[in-house]
Short mmCIF file of C-alpha atoms and ligand atoms in Angstrom, two decimals:
data_model
loop_
_atom_site.label_atom_id
_atom_site.label_comp_id
_atom_site.label_asym_id
_atom_site.label_seq_id
_atom_site.Cartn_x
_atom_site.Cartn_y
_atom_site.Cartn_z
CA MET A 1 -12.05 -125.29 136.24
CA ALA A 2 -14.72 -122.67 136.87
CA ASP A 3 -18.31 -123.59 137.67
CA ASP A 4 -19.94 -120.35 136.54
CA ASN A 5 -23.29 -120.33 138.38
CA ASN A 6 -25.02 -118.46 135.59
CA LYS A 7 -24.22 -121.13 133.07
CA ARG A 8 -26.55 -124.09 133.09
CA ALA A 9 -27.60 -126.54 130.41
CA ARG A 10 -31.18 -127.77 130.55
CA LEU A 11 -32.02 -131.22 129.28
CA GLY A 12 -35.72 -131.95 128.80
CA PHE A 13 -37.18 -135.41 128.26
CA ASP A 14 -40.20 -137.43 129.38
CA GLY A 15 -41.80 -134.24 130.75
CA LYS A 16 -38.94 -133.48 133.12
CA THR A 17 -36.03 -131.07 132.97
CA VAL A 18 -32.59 -131.71 134.41
CA GLU A 19 -30.30 -128.74 135.01
CA LEU A 20 -26.65 -129.42 134.38
CA PRO A 21 -23.79 -127.10 135.40
CA ILE A 22 -21.48 -125.86 132.66
CA LEU A 23 -17.77 -125.81 133.49
CA SER A 24 -15.44 -123.36 131.77
CA PRO A 25 -11.89 -124.46 130.94
CA THR A 26 -8.89 -122.14 130.52
CA LEU A 27 -8.91 -122.99 126.80
CA GLY A 28 -11.27 -125.00 124.62
CA PRO A 29 -15.03 -125.53 124.59
CA ASP A 30 -17.23 -125.42 127.70
CA VAL A 31 -18.01 -128.75 129.32
CA ILE A 32 -21.44 -129.85 130.51
CA ASP A 33 -21.07 -131.57 133.87
CA ILE A 34 -23.30 -134.65 133.65
CA ARG A 35 -22.10 -136.31 136.83
CA ARG A 36 -25.57 -136.10 138.43
CA LEU A 37 -27.51 -136.90 135.26
CA TYR A 38 -28.29 -140.50 136.18
CA ALA A 39 -29.07 -139.67 139.81
CA ASP A 40 -31.35 -136.74 138.87
CA GLY A 41 -32.69 -137.85 135.49
CA GLY A 42 -32.38 -141.64 135.47
CA VAL A 43 -30.65 -141.69 132.05
CA PHE A 44 -27.12 -142.33 130.78
CA THR A 45 -25.31 -140.58 127.93
CA TYR A 46 -24.14 -142.60 124.92
CA ASP A 47 -20.79 -141.68 123.37
CA PRO A 48 -18.83 -144.63 121.94
CA GLY A 49 -15.24 -143.60 121.31
CA TYR A 50 -15.71 -140.58 123.62
CA THR A 51 -16.12 -138.18 120.72
CA SER A 52 -17.89 -135.59 122.91
CA THR A 53 -16.81 -136.64 126.38
CA ALA A 54 -14.20 -135.08 128.67
CA SER A 55 -13.11 -138.00 130.83
CA CYS A 56 -11.13 -135.95 133.35
CA GLU A 57 -9.86 -132.52 134.33
CA SER A 58 -6.23 -131.95 133.34
CA LYS A 59 -3.68 -129.13 133.39
CA ILE A 60 -0.99 -130.84 131.32
CA THR A 61 -1.64 -130.66 127.58
CA PHE A 62 -4.04 -128.68 125.40
CA ILE A 63 -4.92 -129.31 121.76
CA ASP A 64 -6.94 -127.03 119.49
CA GLY A 65 -7.65 -129.45 116.67
CA ASN A 66 -9.20 -126.84 114.37
CA LYS A 67 -6.25 -124.50 114.56
CA GLY A 68 -3.58 -127.22 114.77
CA ILE A 69 -2.28 -126.05 118.16
CA LEU A 70 -0.57 -128.27 120.75
CA LEU A 71 0.52 -126.81 124.08
CA HIS A 72 2.34 -128.52 126.95
CA ARG A 73 1.72 -126.64 130.20
CA GLY A 74 0.92 -123.67 127.93
CA TYR A 75 4.09 -123.81 125.80
CA PRO A 76 3.66 -124.42 122.03
CA ILE A 77 5.16 -127.68 120.78
CA GLU A 78 7.04 -125.84 118.00
CA GLN A 79 8.96 -123.77 120.59
CA LEU A 80 9.70 -126.83 122.72
CA ALA A 81 10.89 -128.80 119.67
CA GLU A 82 13.19 -125.99 118.62
CA LYS A 83 14.51 -124.63 121.91
CA SER A 84 14.08 -127.33 124.52
CA HIS A 85 15.04 -130.99 124.76
CA TYR A 86 13.35 -134.17 125.88
CA LEU A 87 14.37 -134.34 129.54
CA GLU A 88 13.48 -130.68 130.05
CA VAL A 89 10.06 -131.35 128.48
CA CYS A 90 9.72 -134.37 130.80
CA TYR A 91 10.31 -132.07 133.77
CA LEU A 92 7.78 -129.57 132.41
CA LEU A 93 5.11 -132.23 131.91
CA LEU A 94 5.71 -133.85 135.28
CA TYR A 95 6.07 -130.82 137.51
CA GLY A 96 4.20 -128.09 135.63
CA GLU A 97 6.96 -125.51 135.07
CA LEU A 98 10.18 -125.25 133.08
CA PRO A 99 13.04 -126.15 135.45
CA THR A 100 15.72 -123.75 136.61
CA GLY A 101 19.26 -124.77 135.63
CA ARG A 102 19.80 -126.40 139.01
CA GLN A 103 16.46 -128.26 138.94
CA LEU A 104 17.22 -129.56 135.45
CA GLU A 105 20.67 -130.74 136.46
CA ASP A 106 19.23 -132.53 139.48
CA PHE A 107 16.45 -134.17 137.41
CA GLU A 108 18.87 -135.29 134.70
CA ALA A 109 21.17 -136.77 137.33
CA ARG A 110 18.28 -138.67 138.94
CA VAL A 111 17.13 -140.09 135.61
CA THR A 112 20.68 -140.95 134.57
CA ASN A 113 21.28 -142.85 137.80
CA HIS A 114 18.38 -145.21 137.14
CA THR A 115 19.13 -146.30 133.57
CA MET A 116 20.27 -149.85 134.41
CA LEU A 117 17.85 -152.74 134.77
CA HIS A 118 17.85 -155.27 137.58
CA GLU A 119 20.20 -157.90 136.17
CA GLN A 120 17.70 -160.68 136.71
CA MET A 121 15.32 -158.99 134.28
CA MET A 122 17.59 -160.28 131.49
CA TYR A 123 16.00 -163.72 132.01
CA PHE A 124 12.68 -162.21 131.09
CA PHE A 125 13.97 -161.15 127.70
CA ARG A 126 15.44 -164.60 127.14
CA GLY A 127 12.02 -166.18 127.68
CA PHE A 128 10.66 -164.60 124.47
CA ARG A 129 11.01 -165.96 120.96
CA ARG A 130 13.67 -164.17 118.95
CA ASP A 131 11.13 -163.26 116.27
CA ALA A 132 8.80 -161.55 118.75
CA HIS A 133 7.82 -157.96 117.96
CA PRO A 134 9.73 -155.61 120.30
CA MET A 135 6.37 -154.14 121.42
CA ALA A 136 5.32 -157.58 122.66
CA VAL A 137 8.59 -157.88 124.56
CA MET A 138 8.25 -154.36 126.00
CA THR A 139 4.69 -154.95 127.20
CA GLY A 140 5.84 -158.05 129.09
CA VAL A 141 9.05 -156.61 130.51
CA VAL A 142 7.51 -153.32 131.66
CA GLY A 143 4.67 -155.23 133.34
CA ALA A 144 7.31 -157.38 135.03
CA MET A 145 8.93 -154.30 136.58
CA SER A 146 6.36 -154.52 139.37
CA ALA A 147 7.89 -157.88 140.26
CA PHE A 148 11.33 -156.26 140.63
CA TYR A 149 10.81 -152.80 142.08
CA HIS A 150 8.57 -153.47 145.08
CA ASP A 151 9.69 -150.31 146.81
CA SER A 152 7.93 -148.11 144.28
CA THR A 153 4.53 -149.74 143.82
CA ASP A 154 2.62 -148.17 146.74
CA ILE A 155 0.66 -145.47 144.92
CA SER A 156 -0.52 -143.83 148.15
CA ASP A 157 3.06 -142.83 148.98
CA PRO A 158 4.18 -139.70 147.04
CA TRP A 159 7.85 -140.68 147.42
CA GLN A 160 7.26 -144.11 145.88
CA ARG A 161 5.32 -142.47 143.06
CA GLU A 162 8.31 -140.22 142.42
CA VAL A 163 10.74 -143.15 142.42
CA ALA A 164 8.51 -145.12 140.02
CA THR A 165 8.34 -142.05 137.76
CA VAL A 166 12.10 -141.64 137.52
CA ARG A 167 12.63 -145.37 137.13
CA MET A 168 10.27 -145.67 134.20
CA ILE A 169 11.61 -142.64 132.32
CA ALA A 170 15.18 -143.84 132.92
CA LYS A 171 14.70 -147.52 132.13
CA MET A 172 12.32 -147.37 129.17
CA PRO A 173 15.10 -146.67 126.61
CA THR A 174 17.13 -149.53 128.09
CA ILE A 175 14.14 -151.88 127.82
CA ALA A 176 13.32 -150.82 124.24
CA ALA A 177 16.96 -151.16 123.14
CA MET A 178 17.26 -154.58 124.79
CA ALA A 179 13.99 -155.73 123.19
CA TYR A 180 15.54 -154.76 119.85
CA LYS A 181 18.90 -156.40 120.52
CA PHE A 182 17.16 -159.57 121.61
CA THR A 183 15.07 -159.80 118.45
CA ILE A 184 18.13 -159.40 116.21
CA GLY A 185 20.22 -161.86 118.20
CA GLN A 186 22.83 -159.38 119.40
CA PRO A 187 24.12 -159.06 122.98
CA PHE A 188 22.55 -156.39 125.17
CA VAL A 189 24.43 -153.10 125.38
CA TYR A 190 24.35 -151.58 128.86
CA PRO A 191 23.58 -147.87 129.31
CA ARG A 192 26.36 -145.33 129.56
CA ASN A 193 25.66 -142.52 131.95
CA ASP A 194 28.10 -140.04 130.42
CA LEU A 195 25.83 -139.80 127.37
CA ASP A 196 22.67 -137.74 127.07
CA TYR A 197 19.28 -139.51 126.95
CA ALA A 198 18.98 -139.74 123.14
CA SER A 199 22.65 -140.59 122.50
CA ASN A 200 22.58 -143.29 125.14
CA PHE A 201 19.51 -144.83 123.49
CA LEU A 202 21.13 -144.78 120.05
CA ARG A 203 24.26 -146.39 121.42
CA MET A 204 22.32 -149.11 123.24
CA CYS A 205 20.56 -149.90 119.95
CA PHE A 206 23.50 -149.75 117.58
CA ALA A 207 26.72 -150.54 119.46
CA VAL A 208 28.08 -154.10 119.51
CA PRO A 209 30.85 -155.50 121.72
CA ALA A 210 33.10 -155.80 118.68
CA GLU A 211 32.66 -152.18 117.69
CA ASP A 212 31.50 -149.21 119.72
CA TYR A 213 29.00 -146.76 118.25
CA GLU A 214 30.12 -143.25 117.64
CA VAL A 215 27.19 -141.00 118.37
CA ASN A 216 26.45 -138.65 115.51
CA PRO A 217 25.21 -135.33 117.02
CA ILE A 218 22.81 -134.82 114.09
CA LEU A 219 21.14 -138.16 114.74
CA SER A 220 21.15 -137.63 118.46
CA ARG A 221 19.41 -134.25 118.05
CA ALA A 222 16.88 -135.81 115.64
CA MET A 223 16.23 -138.64 118.12
CA ASP A 224 15.72 -136.17 120.93
CA ARG A 225 13.28 -134.19 118.79
CA ILE A 226 11.27 -137.32 118.01
CA PHE A 227 11.12 -138.10 121.75
CA THR A 228 10.03 -134.51 122.48
CA LEU A 229 7.31 -134.45 119.82
CA HIS A 230 5.73 -137.66 121.11
CA ALA A 231 6.01 -136.90 124.84
CA ASP A 232 2.33 -136.30 125.59
CA HIS A 233 -0.93 -135.84 123.72
CA GLU A 234 -3.76 -135.24 126.13
CA GLN A 235 -6.38 -138.00 126.65
CA ASN A 236 -5.49 -140.26 123.69
CA ALA A 237 -6.29 -144.00 123.72
CA SER A 238 -3.13 -145.22 125.49
CA THR A 239 -3.17 -142.40 128.04
CA SER A 240 -6.82 -143.07 128.78
CA THR A 241 -5.91 -146.75 129.13
CA VAL A 242 -3.24 -145.88 131.69
CA ARG A 243 -5.69 -143.65 133.58
CA LEU A 244 -8.42 -146.29 133.53
CA ALA A 245 -6.08 -149.06 134.63
CA SER A 246 -4.68 -146.95 137.46
CA SER A 247 -8.12 -145.78 138.60
CA SER A 248 -8.47 -149.19 140.26
CA GLY A 249 -5.31 -148.54 142.30
CA ALA A 250 -3.11 -150.82 140.18
CA ASN A 251 0.64 -150.20 140.41
CA PRO A 252 2.22 -147.80 137.89
CA PHE A 253 4.34 -150.41 136.08
CA ALA A 254 1.26 -152.53 135.35
CA CYS A 255 -0.63 -149.44 134.16
CA VAL A 256 2.14 -148.30 131.81
CA ALA A 257 2.34 -151.85 130.42
CA ALA A 258 -1.39 -151.50 129.63
CA GLY A 259 -0.61 -148.20 127.89
CA ILE A 260 2.09 -149.85 125.79
CA ALA A 261 -0.33 -152.61 124.76
CA CYS A 262 -2.88 -150.02 123.64
CA LEU A 263 -0.30 -147.91 121.82
CA TRP A 264 0.66 -150.87 119.65
CA GLY A 265 -2.58 -150.77 117.60
CA PRO A 266 -2.31 -149.49 114.00
CA ALA A 267 -4.92 -146.77 114.62
CA HIS A 268 -2.65 -145.34 117.33
CA GLY A 269 1.13 -145.70 117.80
CA GLY A 270 1.38 -148.65 115.43
CA ALA A 271 0.56 -146.25 112.57
CA ASN A 272 4.19 -145.15 112.18
CA GLN A 273 5.28 -148.68 111.24
CA ALA A 274 2.19 -149.16 109.06
CA CYS A 275 2.79 -145.79 107.37
CA LEU A 276 6.36 -146.52 106.33
CA GLU A 277 5.33 -149.97 105.11
CA MET A 278 2.57 -148.30 103.07
CA LEU A 279 4.96 -145.71 101.58
CA LYS A 280 7.31 -148.51 100.56
CA GLU A 281 4.48 -150.49 99.06
CA ILE A 282 3.44 -147.45 97.01
CA GLY A 283 7.07 -147.29 95.94
CA SER A 284 6.85 -144.61 93.26
CA PRO A 285 4.73 -141.48 92.69
CA GLU A 286 2.90 -143.08 89.72
CA ARG A 287 1.12 -145.46 92.06
CA ILE A 288 -0.22 -142.70 94.35
CA PRO A 289 -3.61 -142.31 92.57
CA GLU A 290 -4.25 -146.04 92.99
CA PHE A 291 -3.72 -145.84 96.77
CA ILE A 292 -5.73 -142.63 97.12
CA ALA A 293 -8.58 -144.35 95.28
CA ARG A 294 -8.35 -147.34 97.63
CA ALA A 295 -8.41 -145.06 100.71
CA LYS A 296 -11.60 -143.44 99.40
CA ASP A 297 -13.31 -146.72 98.54
CA ARG A 298 -15.86 -147.54 101.25
CA ASN A 299 -15.65 -151.24 100.32
CA ASP A 300 -11.90 -151.35 100.87
CA PRO A 301 -10.72 -151.34 104.49
CA PHE A 302 -7.45 -149.66 103.42
CA ARG A 303 -6.77 -146.22 104.98
CA LEU A 304 -3.95 -143.82 104.30
CA MET A 305 -1.76 -144.44 107.31
CA GLY A 306 -0.35 -141.34 108.94
CA PHE A 307 -3.43 -139.42 107.82
CA GLY A 308 -6.41 -138.24 109.85
CA HIS A 309 -6.84 -137.66 113.55
CA ARG A 310 -9.69 -137.67 116.03
CA VAL A 311 -8.82 -134.21 117.30
CA TYR A 312 -6.85 -132.45 114.55
CA LYS A 313 -9.04 -131.21 111.76
CA ASN A 314 -6.07 -129.25 110.49
CA PHE A 315 -2.34 -129.97 110.21
CA ASP A 316 -0.97 -131.88 113.19
CA PRO A 317 1.70 -129.38 114.35
CA ARG A 318 4.04 -132.29 115.13
CA ALA A 319 3.84 -133.41 111.48
CA ARG A 320 4.97 -129.96 110.34
CA VAL A 321 8.06 -130.11 112.58
CA LEU A 322 8.81 -133.68 111.51
CA LYS A 323 8.46 -132.88 107.81
CA GLN A 324 11.12 -130.21 108.22
CA SER A 325 13.25 -132.56 110.35
CA ALA A 326 13.01 -135.27 107.68
CA ASP A 327 14.42 -132.87 105.10
CA GLU A 328 17.20 -131.72 107.44
CA VAL A 329 18.23 -135.16 108.67
CA LEU A 330 18.27 -136.75 105.23
CA HIS A 331 20.21 -133.82 103.81
CA LEU A 332 22.76 -133.94 106.64
CA LEU A 333 23.12 -137.67 106.12
CA GLY A 334 23.69 -137.07 102.41
CA ILE A 335 20.52 -138.90 101.28
CA ASP A 336 18.72 -136.02 99.61
CA ASN A 337 17.03 -138.17 97.00
CA ASN A 338 15.28 -140.54 99.34
CA PRO A 339 12.50 -142.16 97.25
CA THR A 340 10.27 -142.81 100.29
CA LEU A 341 10.39 -139.14 101.29
CA GLN A 342 9.55 -138.25 97.71
CA VAL A 343 6.53 -140.57 97.72
CA ALA A 344 5.46 -139.16 101.12
CA LYS A 345 5.58 -135.56 99.91
CA GLU A 346 3.70 -136.29 96.71
CA LEU A 347 1.15 -138.41 98.53
CA GLU A 348 0.60 -135.62 101.04
CA ALA A 349 0.13 -133.07 98.26
CA ALA A 350 -2.24 -135.35 96.33
CA ALA A 351 -4.35 -136.09 99.42
CA LEU A 352 -4.51 -132.45 100.52
CA ASN A 353 -5.85 -131.53 97.07
CA ASP A 354 -8.38 -134.34 96.94
CA PRO A 355 -12.03 -133.41 97.72
CA TYR A 356 -12.49 -136.54 99.90
CA PHE A 357 -9.62 -135.65 102.23
CA LYS A 358 -10.51 -131.93 102.16
CA GLU A 359 -14.14 -132.56 103.04
CA LYS A 360 -13.29 -134.93 105.88
CA LYS A 361 -10.50 -132.64 107.07
CA LEU A 362 -7.87 -135.36 106.93
CA PHE A 363 -4.32 -134.06 107.30
CA PRO A 364 -0.93 -135.74 107.90
CA ASN A 365 -0.44 -136.69 111.53
CA VAL A 366 2.70 -137.25 113.61
CA ASP A 367 3.21 -140.71 112.14
CA PHE A 368 3.45 -139.57 108.53
CA TYR A 369 7.07 -138.39 108.53
CA SER A 370 8.55 -139.92 111.70
CA GLY A 371 9.20 -143.32 110.09
CA ILE A 372 11.25 -141.80 107.29
CA ILE A 373 13.57 -140.17 109.82
CA LEU A 374 13.80 -143.30 111.97
CA GLU A 375 14.61 -145.46 108.95
CA ALA A 376 17.34 -143.04 107.88
CA MET A 377 18.77 -143.33 111.37
CA GLY A 378 19.05 -147.09 110.93
CA PHE A 379 15.97 -148.37 112.78
CA PRO A 380 13.88 -151.20 111.34
CA THR A 381 10.13 -150.52 111.13
CA SER A 382 9.45 -152.82 114.10
CA MET A 383 11.26 -150.32 116.35
CA PHE A 384 9.12 -147.32 115.40
CA THR A 385 6.32 -148.00 117.87
CA PRO A 386 8.70 -148.95 120.72
CA ILE A 387 10.36 -145.55 120.21
CA PHE A 388 6.94 -143.92 120.45
CA ALA A 389 6.42 -145.87 123.71
CA VAL A 390 9.73 -144.63 125.13
CA SER A 391 8.75 -141.04 124.33
CA ARG A 392 5.16 -141.30 125.59
CA THR A 393 6.13 -142.84 128.93
CA VAL A 394 6.47 -139.40 130.47
CA GLY A 395 3.01 -138.42 129.21
CA TRP A 396 1.45 -141.55 130.69
CA ILE A 397 3.17 -140.98 134.00
CA SER A 398 2.39 -137.25 134.16
CA GLN A 399 -1.29 -138.01 133.58
CA TRP A 400 -1.19 -140.87 136.08
CA LYS A 401 0.38 -138.65 138.76
CA GLU A 402 -2.16 -135.93 138.09
CA MET A 403 -5.00 -138.41 138.43
CA ILE A 404 -3.77 -139.94 141.68
CA ALA A 405 -3.50 -136.47 143.22
CA ASP A 406 -6.97 -135.40 142.00
CA PRO A 407 -9.58 -135.43 144.80
CA ALA A 408 -12.29 -136.08 142.17
CA MET A 409 -10.62 -139.36 141.15
CA LYS A 410 -12.91 -142.39 141.13
CA ILE A 411 -12.53 -145.83 139.65
CA GLY A 412 -13.38 -145.58 135.93
CA ARG A 413 -16.63 -147.44 135.34
CA PRO A 414 -18.50 -146.56 132.13
CA ARG A 415 -22.12 -147.67 131.69
CA GLN A 416 -23.68 -149.09 128.54
CA LEU A 417 -26.64 -149.07 126.20
CA TYR A 418 -27.73 -152.68 126.61
CA THR A 419 -29.36 -154.14 123.50
CA GLY A 420 -29.09 -157.85 124.30
CA HIS A 421 -31.88 -160.22 125.33
CA ALA A 422 -34.30 -159.29 128.06
CA GLN A 423 -34.37 -161.75 130.98
CA ARG A 424 -35.26 -165.31 129.93
CA ASP A 425 -35.23 -168.76 131.49
CA TYR A 426 -32.52 -171.40 131.09
CA VAL A 427 -33.39 -174.21 128.66
CA ASP A 428 -32.06 -177.74 129.31
CA VAL A 429 -29.74 -179.01 126.56
CA GLU A 430 -32.11 -181.80 125.49
CA ASP A 431 -34.90 -179.26 124.98
CA ARG A 432 -32.86 -176.98 122.68
CA LYS A 433 -33.62 -177.09 118.96
CA ASP A 434 -30.80 -177.52 116.37
N1 CMC B 509 -7.74 -142.68 105.15
C1 CMC B 509 -8.96 -142.68 104.54
N2 CMC B 509 -10.09 -142.29 105.14
C2 CMC B 509 -10.01 -141.90 106.42
C3 CMC B 509 -8.78 -141.88 107.11
C4 CMC B 509 -7.63 -142.29 106.42
N3 CMC B 509 -6.44 -142.29 107.04
N4 CMC B 509 -8.99 -141.45 108.39
C5 CMC B 509 -10.30 -141.21 108.49
N5 CMC B 509 -10.92 -141.47 107.30
C6 CMC B 509 -12.35 -141.29 106.99
C7 CMC B 509 -13.17 -142.40 107.59
O1 CMC B 509 -13.35 -143.46 106.70
C8 CMC B 509 -14.45 -141.69 107.92
O2 CMC B 509 -15.21 -141.59 106.75
P1 CMC B 509 -16.82 -141.67 106.80
O3 CMC B 509 -17.26 -140.49 107.63
O4 CMC B 509 -17.23 -141.58 105.37
O5 CMC B 509 -17.16 -142.98 107.44
C9 CMC B 509 -14.02 -140.28 108.30
O6 CMC B 509 -12.76 -140.08 107.64
C10 CMC B 509 -13.83 -140.08 109.80
O7 CMC B 509 -12.98 -141.11 110.26
P2 CMC B 509 -13.16 -141.86 111.66
O8 CMC B 509 -12.50 -143.18 111.59
O9 CMC B 509 -14.61 -141.82 112.05
O10 CMC B 509 -12.36 -140.87 112.60
P3 CMC B 509 -11.73 -141.24 113.98
O11 CMC B 509 -11.55 -139.96 114.68
O12 CMC B 509 -12.51 -142.30 114.66
O13 CMC B 509 -10.32 -141.89 113.58
C11 CMC B 509 -8.01 -142.18 113.16
C12 CMC B 509 -9.11 -141.24 113.70
C13 CMC B 509 -6.65 -141.59 113.47
C14 CMC B 509 -8.11 -143.55 113.86
C15 CMC B 509 -8.20 -142.35 111.62
O14 CMC B 509 -8.06 -141.10 110.99
C16 CMC B 509 -7.22 -143.37 111.02
O15 CMC B 509 -7.50 -144.58 111.05
N6 CMC B 509 -6.05 -142.90 110.47
C17 CMC B 509 -5.02 -143.80 109.98
C18 CMC B 509 -4.21 -144.35 111.15
C19 CMC B 509 -3.27 -143.32 111.74
O16 CMC B 509 -2.56 -142.61 111.03
N7 CMC B 509 -3.25 -143.26 113.08
C20 CMC B 509 -2.35 -142.36 113.82
C21 CMC B 509 -3.10 -141.31 114.57
S1 CMC B 509 -2.03 -140.01 115.24
C22 CMC B 509 -0.94 -140.77 116.32
C23 CMC B 509 -1.55 -141.64 117.37
O17 CMC B 509 -2.68 -141.47 117.79
O18 CMC B 509 -0.84 -142.51 117.85
#
């Protein structure tokens, strides 16, 4: 990040002027450094939802929302989705460069050797109700990891940070699959280390003791692509939650559990479940105008799920890849006439031609097509967000590691625009009026 001495912003108010340095990123808009604004000017900035605020410096992921570009460590997501695979992208996000063949082999071996859970963690699962949402189970179980893996909770030790990193990437699919098995009343299926990451996850979800699961390479490739496309996305809500939680020095398992909790919301990772449910509710193309009208109605809280994004004011590049994947996967599975995919495509076309969506620059996001693929693979809607959580774990951890190593790191402590009562005196209960 360059602090070009010639570039200064001047902020004038109450007869004074505060000079603020302007920092230039590698890509994207310049950033006004307001760190000394309160000390020098005695004022705060006000930006609910951080629409104009860079909360940190990062070298991991870049998004150009106007052009629909997403880069991980400089590499376009389309190239990674086509040529790479999830564990290689994990390496790239975590360590900054694409691995050599030997580095990749070593990383894959390390992840593979940590896929099992401490056996006693099974009791945790059994403590939940069977009808719990798998995201609720995952939030609890991942948080509980800090009670089981004490040797990787000291964040000041780079080795422990590395062990925690590998553990979480390795165990998250096991936890998500077990959360699923628990909620459907089937026995847990232990990981198998001769399978690749995506195939192992599919098998842990779909095998039963009475009948093993034969991994279909088409599904395994589609699963891996979904993992890859969701791996990181800059300073989104759940990533910012992980960063904020860890800024206090909390252990990484607790912080990732906080990220999972945040991801669950329907405005964020929960949108994939909500989107498929919405597409099913629409049911047939004739009902599309009714739902478009509801989405535009200010008095109706309904929104088109899988549409719109804080950063993308153009196509989400991940949605493009997933739209193509949906076609491919359904075709390969012999379900070319999937009615939900049909509704999705017609809804997309109708929204993209509608002045409301055009004017507000609302385009399909990553959640619009992912659910169709996951459903075709055999997942119930309740597993869509847990799968997002498995994929995003590497993003959370990469951002967490970057933050811990950043000398500018401070505990996150936003200020506020207070509009409550001014100071007043306590009134005894008998003197209060009804
Ligand atoms: N349907 C109808 N109207 C919408 C939609 C939508 N999906 N999204 C935004 N708008 C309207 C919104 O009503 C507002 O209108 P106005 O200016 O008249 O008040 C305008 O567009 C701007 O919306 P906003 O809520 O101020 O924008 P935001 O950046 O705060 O919200 C969002 C972004 C993703 C939360 C929102 O677009 C949304 O709720 N989309 C549906 C949920 C969804 O698909 N979420 C997944 C996001 S991508 C994956 C992820 O993050 O996990």
